[in-house]
mmCIF file of C-alpha atoms in Angstrom:
data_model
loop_
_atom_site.group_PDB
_atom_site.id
_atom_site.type_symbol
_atom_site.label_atom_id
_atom_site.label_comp_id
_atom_site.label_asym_id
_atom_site.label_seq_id
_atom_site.Cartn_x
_atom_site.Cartn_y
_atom_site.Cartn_z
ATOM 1 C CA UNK A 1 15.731 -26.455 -10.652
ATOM 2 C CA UNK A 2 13.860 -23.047 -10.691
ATOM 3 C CA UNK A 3 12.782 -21.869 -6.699
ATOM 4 C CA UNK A 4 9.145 -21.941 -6.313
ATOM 5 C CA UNK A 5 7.986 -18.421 -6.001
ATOM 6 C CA UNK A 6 7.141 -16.886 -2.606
ATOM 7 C CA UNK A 7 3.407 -15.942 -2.030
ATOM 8 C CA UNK A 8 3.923 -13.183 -0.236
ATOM 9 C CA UNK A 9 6.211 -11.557 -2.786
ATOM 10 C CA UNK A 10 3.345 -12.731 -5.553
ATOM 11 C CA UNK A 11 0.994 -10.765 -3.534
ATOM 12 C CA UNK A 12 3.437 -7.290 -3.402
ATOM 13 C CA UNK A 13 3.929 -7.350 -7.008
ATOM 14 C CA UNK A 14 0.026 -7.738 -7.853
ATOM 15 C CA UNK A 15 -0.792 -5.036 -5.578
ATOM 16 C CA UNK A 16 1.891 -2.724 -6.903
ATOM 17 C CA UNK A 17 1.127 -3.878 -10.279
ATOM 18 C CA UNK A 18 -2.738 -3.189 -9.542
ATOM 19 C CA UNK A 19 -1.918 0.536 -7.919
ATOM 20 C CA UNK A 20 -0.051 1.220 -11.107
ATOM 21 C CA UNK A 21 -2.519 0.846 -13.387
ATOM 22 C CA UNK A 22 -4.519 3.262 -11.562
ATOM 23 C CA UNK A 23 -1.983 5.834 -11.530
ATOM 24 C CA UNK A 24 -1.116 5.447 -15.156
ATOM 25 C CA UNK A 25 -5.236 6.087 -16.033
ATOM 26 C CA UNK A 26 -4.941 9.205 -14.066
ATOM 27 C CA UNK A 27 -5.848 12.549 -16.721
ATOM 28 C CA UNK A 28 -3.992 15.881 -16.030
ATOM 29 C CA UNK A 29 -7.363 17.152 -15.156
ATOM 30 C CA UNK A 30 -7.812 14.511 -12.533
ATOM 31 C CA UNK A 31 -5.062 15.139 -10.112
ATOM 32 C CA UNK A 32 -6.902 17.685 -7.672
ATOM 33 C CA UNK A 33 -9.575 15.475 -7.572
ATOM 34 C CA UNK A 34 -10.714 14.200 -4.110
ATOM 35 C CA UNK A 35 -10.421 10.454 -2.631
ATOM 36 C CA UNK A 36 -12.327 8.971 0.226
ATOM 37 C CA UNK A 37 -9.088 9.898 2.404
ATOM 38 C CA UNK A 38 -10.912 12.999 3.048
ATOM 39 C CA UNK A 39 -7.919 15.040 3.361
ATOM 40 C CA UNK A 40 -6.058 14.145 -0.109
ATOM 41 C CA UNK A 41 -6.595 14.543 -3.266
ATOM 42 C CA UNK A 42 -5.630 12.167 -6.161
ATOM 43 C CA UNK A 43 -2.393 13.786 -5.888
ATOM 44 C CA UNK A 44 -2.258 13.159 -1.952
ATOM 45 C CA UNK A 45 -3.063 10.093 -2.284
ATOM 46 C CA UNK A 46 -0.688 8.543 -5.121
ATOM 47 C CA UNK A 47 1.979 10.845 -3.084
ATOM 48 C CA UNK A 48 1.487 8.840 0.107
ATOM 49 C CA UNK A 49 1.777 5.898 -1.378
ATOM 50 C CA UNK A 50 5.073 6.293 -3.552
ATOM 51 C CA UNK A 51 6.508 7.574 -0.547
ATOM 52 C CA UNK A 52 5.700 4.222 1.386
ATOM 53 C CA UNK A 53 7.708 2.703 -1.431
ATOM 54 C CA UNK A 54 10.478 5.290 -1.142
ATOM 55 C CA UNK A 55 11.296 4.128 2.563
ATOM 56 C CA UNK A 56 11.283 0.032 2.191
ATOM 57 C CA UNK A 57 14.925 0.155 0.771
ATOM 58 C CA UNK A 58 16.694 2.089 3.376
ATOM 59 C CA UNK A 59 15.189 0.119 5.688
ATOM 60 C CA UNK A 60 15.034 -3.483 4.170
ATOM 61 C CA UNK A 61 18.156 -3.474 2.155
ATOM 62 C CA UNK A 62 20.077 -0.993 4.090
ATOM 63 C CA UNK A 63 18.933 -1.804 7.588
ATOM 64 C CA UNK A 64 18.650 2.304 8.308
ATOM 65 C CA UNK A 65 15.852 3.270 10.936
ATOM 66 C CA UNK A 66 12.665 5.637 10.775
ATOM 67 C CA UNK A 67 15.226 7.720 12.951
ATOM 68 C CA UNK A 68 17.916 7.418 10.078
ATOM 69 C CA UNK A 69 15.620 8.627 7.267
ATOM 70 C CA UNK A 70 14.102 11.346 9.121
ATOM 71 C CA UNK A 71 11.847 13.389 6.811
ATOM 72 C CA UNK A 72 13.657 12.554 3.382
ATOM 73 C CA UNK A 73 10.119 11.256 1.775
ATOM 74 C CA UNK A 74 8.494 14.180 3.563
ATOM 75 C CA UNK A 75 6.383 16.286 1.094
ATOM 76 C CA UNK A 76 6.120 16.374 -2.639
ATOM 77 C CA UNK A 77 7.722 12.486 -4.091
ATOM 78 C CA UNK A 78 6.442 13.079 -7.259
ATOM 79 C CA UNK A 79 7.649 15.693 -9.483
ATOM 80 C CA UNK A 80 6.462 16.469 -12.468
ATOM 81 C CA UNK A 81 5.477 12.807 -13.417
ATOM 82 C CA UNK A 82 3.516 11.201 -10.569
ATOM 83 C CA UNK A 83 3.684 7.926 -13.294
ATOM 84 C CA UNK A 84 7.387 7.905 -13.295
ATOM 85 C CA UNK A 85 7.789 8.421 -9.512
ATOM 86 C CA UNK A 86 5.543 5.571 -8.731
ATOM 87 C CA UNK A 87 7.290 2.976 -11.243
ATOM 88 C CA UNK A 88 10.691 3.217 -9.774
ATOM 89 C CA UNK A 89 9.377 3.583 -6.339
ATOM 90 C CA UNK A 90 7.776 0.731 -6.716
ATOM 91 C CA UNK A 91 10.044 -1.340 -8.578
ATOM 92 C CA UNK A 92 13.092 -0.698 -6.037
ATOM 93 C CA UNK A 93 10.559 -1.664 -3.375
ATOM 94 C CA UNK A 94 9.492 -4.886 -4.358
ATOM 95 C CA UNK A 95 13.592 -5.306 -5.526
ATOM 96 C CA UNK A 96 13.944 -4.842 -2.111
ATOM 97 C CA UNK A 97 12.093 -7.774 -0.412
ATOM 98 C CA UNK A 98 13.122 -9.971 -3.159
ATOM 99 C CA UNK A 99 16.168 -9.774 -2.083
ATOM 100 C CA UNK A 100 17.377 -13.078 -0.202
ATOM 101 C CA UNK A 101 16.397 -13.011 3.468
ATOM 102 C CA UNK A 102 14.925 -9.665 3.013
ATOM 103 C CA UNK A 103 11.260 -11.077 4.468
ATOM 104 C CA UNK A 104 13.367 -12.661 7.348
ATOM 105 C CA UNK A 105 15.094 -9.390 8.284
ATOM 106 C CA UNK A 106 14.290 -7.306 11.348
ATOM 107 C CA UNK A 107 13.157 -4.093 10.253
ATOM 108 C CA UNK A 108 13.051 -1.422 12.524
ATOM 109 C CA UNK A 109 9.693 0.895 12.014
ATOM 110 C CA UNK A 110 7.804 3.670 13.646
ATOM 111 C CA UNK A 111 6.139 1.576 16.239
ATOM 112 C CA UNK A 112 9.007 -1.149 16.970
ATOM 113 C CA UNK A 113 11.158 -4.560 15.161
ATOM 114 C CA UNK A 114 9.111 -6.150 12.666
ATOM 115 C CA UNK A 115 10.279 -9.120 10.627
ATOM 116 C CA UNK A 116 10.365 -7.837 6.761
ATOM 117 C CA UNK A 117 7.426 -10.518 5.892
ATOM 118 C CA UNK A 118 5.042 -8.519 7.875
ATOM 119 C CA UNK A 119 6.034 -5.263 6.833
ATOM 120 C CA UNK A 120 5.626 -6.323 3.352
ATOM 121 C CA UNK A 121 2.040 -7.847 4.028
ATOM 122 C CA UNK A 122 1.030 -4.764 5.957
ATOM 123 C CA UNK A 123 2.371 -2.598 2.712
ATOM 124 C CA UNK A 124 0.364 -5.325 0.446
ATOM 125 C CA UNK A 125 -2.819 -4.641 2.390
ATOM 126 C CA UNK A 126 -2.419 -0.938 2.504
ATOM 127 C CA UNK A 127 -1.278 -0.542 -1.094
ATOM 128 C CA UNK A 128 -4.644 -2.872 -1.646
ATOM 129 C CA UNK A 129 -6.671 -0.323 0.617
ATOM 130 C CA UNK A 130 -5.646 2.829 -1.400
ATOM 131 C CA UNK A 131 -5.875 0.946 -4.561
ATOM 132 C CA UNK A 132 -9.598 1.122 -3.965
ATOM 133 C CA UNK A 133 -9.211 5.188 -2.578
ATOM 134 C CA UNK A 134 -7.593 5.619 -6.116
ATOM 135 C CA UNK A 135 -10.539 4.291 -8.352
ATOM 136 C CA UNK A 136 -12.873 6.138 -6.499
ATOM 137 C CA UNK A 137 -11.344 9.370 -6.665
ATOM 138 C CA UNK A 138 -10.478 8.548 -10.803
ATOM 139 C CA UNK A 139 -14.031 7.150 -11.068
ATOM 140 C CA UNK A 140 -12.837 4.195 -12.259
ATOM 141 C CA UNK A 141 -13.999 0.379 -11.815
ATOM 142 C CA UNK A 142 -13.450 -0.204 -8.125
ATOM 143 C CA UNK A 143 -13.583 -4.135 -7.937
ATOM 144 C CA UNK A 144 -10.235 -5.285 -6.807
ATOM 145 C CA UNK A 145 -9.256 -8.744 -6.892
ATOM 146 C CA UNK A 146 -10.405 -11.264 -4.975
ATOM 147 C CA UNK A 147 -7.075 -12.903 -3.544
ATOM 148 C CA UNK A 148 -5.611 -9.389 -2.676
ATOM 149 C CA UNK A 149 -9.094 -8.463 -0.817
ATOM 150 C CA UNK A 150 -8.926 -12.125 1.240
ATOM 151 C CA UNK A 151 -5.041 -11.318 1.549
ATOM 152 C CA UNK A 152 -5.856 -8.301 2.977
ATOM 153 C CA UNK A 153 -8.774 -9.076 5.626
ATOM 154 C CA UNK A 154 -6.224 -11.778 6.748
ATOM 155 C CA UNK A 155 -3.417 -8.978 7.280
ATOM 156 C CA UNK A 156 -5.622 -6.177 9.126
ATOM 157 C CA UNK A 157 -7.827 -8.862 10.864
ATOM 158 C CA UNK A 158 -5.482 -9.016 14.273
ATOM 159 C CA UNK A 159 -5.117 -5.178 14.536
ATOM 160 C CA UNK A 160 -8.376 -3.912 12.778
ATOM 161 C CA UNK A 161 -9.285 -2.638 16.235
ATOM 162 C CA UNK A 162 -6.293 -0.193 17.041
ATOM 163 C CA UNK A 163 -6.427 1.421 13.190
ATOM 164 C CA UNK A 164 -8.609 4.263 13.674
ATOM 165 C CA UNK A 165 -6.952 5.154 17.261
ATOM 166 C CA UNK A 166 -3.771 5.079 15.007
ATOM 167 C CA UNK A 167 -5.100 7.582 12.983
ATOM 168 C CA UNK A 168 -4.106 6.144 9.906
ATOM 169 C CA UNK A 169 -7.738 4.898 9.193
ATOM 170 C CA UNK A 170 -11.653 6.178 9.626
ATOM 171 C CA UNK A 171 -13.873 4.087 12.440
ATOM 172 C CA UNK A 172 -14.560 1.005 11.310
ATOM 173 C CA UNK A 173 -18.411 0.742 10.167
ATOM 174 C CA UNK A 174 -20.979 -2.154 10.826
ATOM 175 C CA UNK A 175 -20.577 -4.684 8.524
ATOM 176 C CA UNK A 176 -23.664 -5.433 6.289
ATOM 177 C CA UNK A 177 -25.174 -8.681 6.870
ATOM 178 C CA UNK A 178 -23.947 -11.120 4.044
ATOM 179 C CA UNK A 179 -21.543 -8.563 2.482
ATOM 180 C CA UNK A 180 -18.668 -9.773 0.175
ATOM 181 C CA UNK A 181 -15.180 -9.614 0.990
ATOM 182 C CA UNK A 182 -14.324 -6.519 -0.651
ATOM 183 C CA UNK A 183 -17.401 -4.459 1.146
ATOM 184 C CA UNK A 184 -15.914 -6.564 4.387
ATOM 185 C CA UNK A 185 -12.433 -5.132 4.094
ATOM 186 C CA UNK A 186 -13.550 -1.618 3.656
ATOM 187 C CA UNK A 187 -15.598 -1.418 6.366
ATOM 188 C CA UNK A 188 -13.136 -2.689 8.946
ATOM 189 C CA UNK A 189 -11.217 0.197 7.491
ATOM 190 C CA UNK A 190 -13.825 2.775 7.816
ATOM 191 C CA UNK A 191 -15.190 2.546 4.182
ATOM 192 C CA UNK A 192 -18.370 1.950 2.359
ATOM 193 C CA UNK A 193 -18.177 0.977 -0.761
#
């Protein structure tokens, strides 16, 4: 009898799946553009993300630490073909947490132990987040889908709060009064859109 599939793992592979499609419509001409990550460009951008993909491995499969990888992915993932790069980072990511107890593993991050499941929803929501970053700065149709956008306010909900002292995210804004989801999620992550 065939194993139900996981959700969580259903939810990786759309968003990687969704991010790819973006970086596959990306023109030569369009790789300098800029993003709403106001310090990268389309190149930046797709860059930082592939290289998110680049560490789950080593540190799902392999058990390595942050400490262990050092600053491998630092700088320039991509090569000559940003497409390329992204596929097999991706696929060897989301190989990674299919892997059989993968999303029970402890994974040992930047900030501390995480189970694998919640390092693979955070990378869902991010991958989600920058999704979005990528249309914009490709001009492209923006809309994501709706189960990755209520996936994601569930995922940054309980630590929306400490993501721009992190850094890693603009201010939240005000949320508009009866905004969709999608407007919703971007503004707890410092976004209008």
């Amino acid at each position: 009898m065939p194993s139900t599939p996981d959700p969580l793992l259903e939810r990786h592979a759309e968003a990687l799946r969704l991010f790819g499609r973006y970086v596959h419509a990306v023109s030569d001409a369009q790789w300098d553009a800029p993003t709403p990550c106001s310090e990268w460009s389309v190149r930046d951008l797709v860059n930082h993300v592939t290289a998110e993909q680049l560490w789950i491995p080593p540190l799902v499969t392999d058990g390595r630490t942050v400490e262990d990888i050092g600053s491998t992915f630092n700088g320039d993932v991509l090569g000559t073909d940003p497409a390329a790069a992204w596929d097999e980072a991706s696929a060897a990511a989301h190989t990674a947490f299919e892997i059989p107890g993968a999303l029970e593993r402890t994974v040992r991050l930047s900030y501390g132990p995480a189970l694998g499941s919640a390092y693979c929803s955070e990378l869902t929501a991010d991958c989600v987040v920058h999704t979005w970053d990528l249309a914009r700065g490709i001009g492209a149709d923006d809309r994501l889908p709706d189960g990755l956008v209520e996936f994601s306010i569930k995922e940054v909900m309980p630590y929306a709060d400490g993501l721009a002292a992190s850094g890693m995210y603009a201010a939240a804004l005000e949320i508009p009064a009866g905004a969709n989801a999608q407007t919703r999620l971007l503004a707890l992550l410092g976004r209008s859109g």
